[in-house]
Amino acid sequence: MAKVPGFAKAFAGRWRIVEMDNWDGDFLDLVDEAHLTFKGKSDGEIAFGALNGFLDVRYGARDGSACAEFSWEGHDENDPACGRGWAMIGTAGRLVGHFYIHNGDDSAFVCERG
């Protein structure tokens, strides 16, 4: 069994997406509760609006803080979609980062545990 990186423990579990720059709260929960979930050594998932995808995560540090950088692959309104993103532990234990859709939109986001 592969060892889980130390930084991964700070991100492990489900995070509720509570804010995104480009989409309002009603859209975020359109199909399912908007979330970003980190599992194990390098897996996870993301869902908001009509988008859902699986993450391939790499953990490390950025500016002295724990950071998770990820690529993702899934569907947006049933069309194949992919992209990348990153997340860091911000103030008050919130997760902050940026999400990119390949050849599409991008947005900063904020998550809370849960």
C-alpha positions as a Python dict, from the first residue, in 0.01 Angstrom:
ca = {
    (1, 'M'): (0, 0, 0),
    (2, 'A'): (140, 340, -99),
    (3, 'K'): (221, 586, 178),
    (4, 'V'): (3, 898, 190),
    (5, 'P'): (214, 1219, 175),
    (6, 'G'): (219, 1423, 496),
    (7, 'F'): (65, 1729, 331),
    (8, 'A'): (-228, 1516, 211),
    (9, 'K'): (-356, 1483, 567),
    (10, 'A'): (-429, 1858, 583),
    (11, 'F'): (-660, 1828, 281),
    (12, 'A'): (-816, 1485, 340),
    (13, 'G'): (-1194, 1465, 328),
    (14, 'R'): (-1484, 1655, 181),
    (15, 'W'): (-1480, 2033, 146),
    (16, 'R'): (-1798, 2225, 65),
    (17, 'I'): (-1747, 2483, -213),
    (18, 'V'): (-1909, 2795, -68),
    (19, 'E'): (-1790, 3060, -310),
    (20, 'M'): (-1660, 3092, -666),
    (21, 'D'): (-1579, 3414, -852),
    (22, 'N'): (-1756, 3322, -1178),
    (23, 'W'): (-2064, 3134, -1055),
    (24, 'D'): (-2323, 3223, -790),
    (25, 'G'): (-2434, 3004, -501),
    (26, 'D'): (-2755, 2886, -669),
    (27, 'F'): (-2561, 2757, -969),
    (28, 'L'): (-2298, 2585, -753),
    (29, 'D'): (-2556, 2340, -613),
    (30, 'L'): (-2747, 2293, -941),
    (31, 'V'): (-2713, 1912, -964),
    (32, 'D'): (-2542, 1811, -638),
    (33, 'E'): (-2393, 1986, -337),
    (34, 'A'): (-2083, 2166, -464),
    (35, 'H'): (-1772, 2002, -320),
    (36, 'L'): (-1404, 1923, -355),
    (37, 'T'): (-1296, 1593, -198),
    (38, 'F'): (-944, 1464, -139),
    (39, 'K'): (-894, 1088, -90),
    (40, 'G'): (-584, 885, -16),
    (41, 'K'): (-249, 940, -183),
    (42, 'S'): (-360, 1117, -502),
    (43, 'D'): (-732, 1077, -566),
    (44, 'G'): (-1031, 1304, -528),
    (45, 'E'): (-1337, 1449, -694),
    (46, 'I'): (-1498, 1781, -772),
    (47, 'A'): (-1860, 1873, -841),
    (48, 'F'): (-2040, 2202, -892),
    (49, 'G'): (-2310, 2322, -1130),
    (50, 'A'): (-2343, 2053, -1398),
    (51, 'L'): (-1973, 1961, -1375),
    (52, 'N'): (-1830, 1655, -1203),
    (53, 'G'): (-1485, 1510, -1228),
    (54, 'F'): (-1214, 1294, -1077),
    (55, 'L'): (-890, 1447, -950),
    (56, 'D'): (-527, 1341, -987),
    (57, 'V'): (-361, 1525, -696),
    (58, 'R'): (0, 1609, -609),
    (59, 'Y'): (77, 1753, -264),
    (60, 'G'): (357, 1988, -169),
    (61, 'A'): (423, 2340, -47),
    (62, 'R'): (377, 2683, -202),
    (63, 'D'): (505, 2996, -26),
    (64, 'G'): (555, 2789, 290),
    (65, 'S'): (197, 2659, 302),
    (66, 'A'): (59, 2313, 222),
    (67, 'C'): (-66, 2300, -136),
    (68, 'A'): (-260, 2050, -346),
    (69, 'E'): (-218, 2080, -724),
    (70, 'F'): (-449, 1870, -938),
    (71, 'S'): (-560, 1785, -1285),
    (72, 'W'): (-916, 1664, -1334),
    (73, 'E'): (-1121, 1478, -1591),
    (74, 'G'): (-1498, 1438, -1605),
    (75, 'H'): (-1810, 1589, -1758),
    (76, 'D'): (-1974, 1930, -1781),
    (77, 'E'): (-2340, 1912, -1889),
    (78, 'N'): (-2269, 1553, -2006),
    (79, 'D'): (-1988, 1668, -2238),
    (80, 'P'): (-1635, 1541, -2170),
    (81, 'A'): (-1429, 1803, -1987),
    (82, 'C'): (-1090, 1834, -1819),
    (83, 'G'): (-864, 2090, -1659),
    (84, 'R'): (-644, 2168, -1364),
    (85, 'G'): (-638, 2360, -1038),
    (86, 'W'): (-474, 2415, -704),
    (87, 'A'): (-579, 2464, -343),
    (88, 'M'): (-414, 2587, -23),
    (89, 'I'): (-524, 2600, 339),
    (90, 'G'): (-621, 2963, 395),
    (91, 'T'): (-730, 3167, 693),
    (92, 'A'): (-978, 3027, 945),
    (93, 'G'): (-913, 2674, 816),
    (94, 'R'): (-1080, 2746, 483),
    (95, 'L'): (-950, 2607, 157),
    (96, 'V'): (-874, 2863, -116),
    (97, 'G'): (-761, 2804, -471),
    (98, 'H'): (-825, 2832, -841),
    (99, 'F'): (-1003, 2599, -1083),
    (100, 'Y'): (-951, 2587, -1461),
    (101, 'I'): (-1158, 2424, -1735),
    (102, 'H'): (-941, 2339, -2038),
    (103, 'N'): (-1030, 2583, -2320),
    (104, 'G'): (-1301, 2731, -2098),
    (105, 'D'): (-1373, 2929, -1783),
    (106, 'D'): (-1168, 2955, -1467),
    (107, 'S'): (-1251, 3078, -1119),
    (108, 'A'): (-1109, 3131, -774),
    (109, 'F'): (-1291, 2932, -505),
    (110, 'V'): (-1334, 2907, -129),
    (111, 'C'): (-1428, 2586, 57),
    (112, 'E'): (-1520, 2499, 414),
    (113, 'R'): (-1493, 2156, 582),
    (114, 'G'): (-1802, 1945, 545),
}
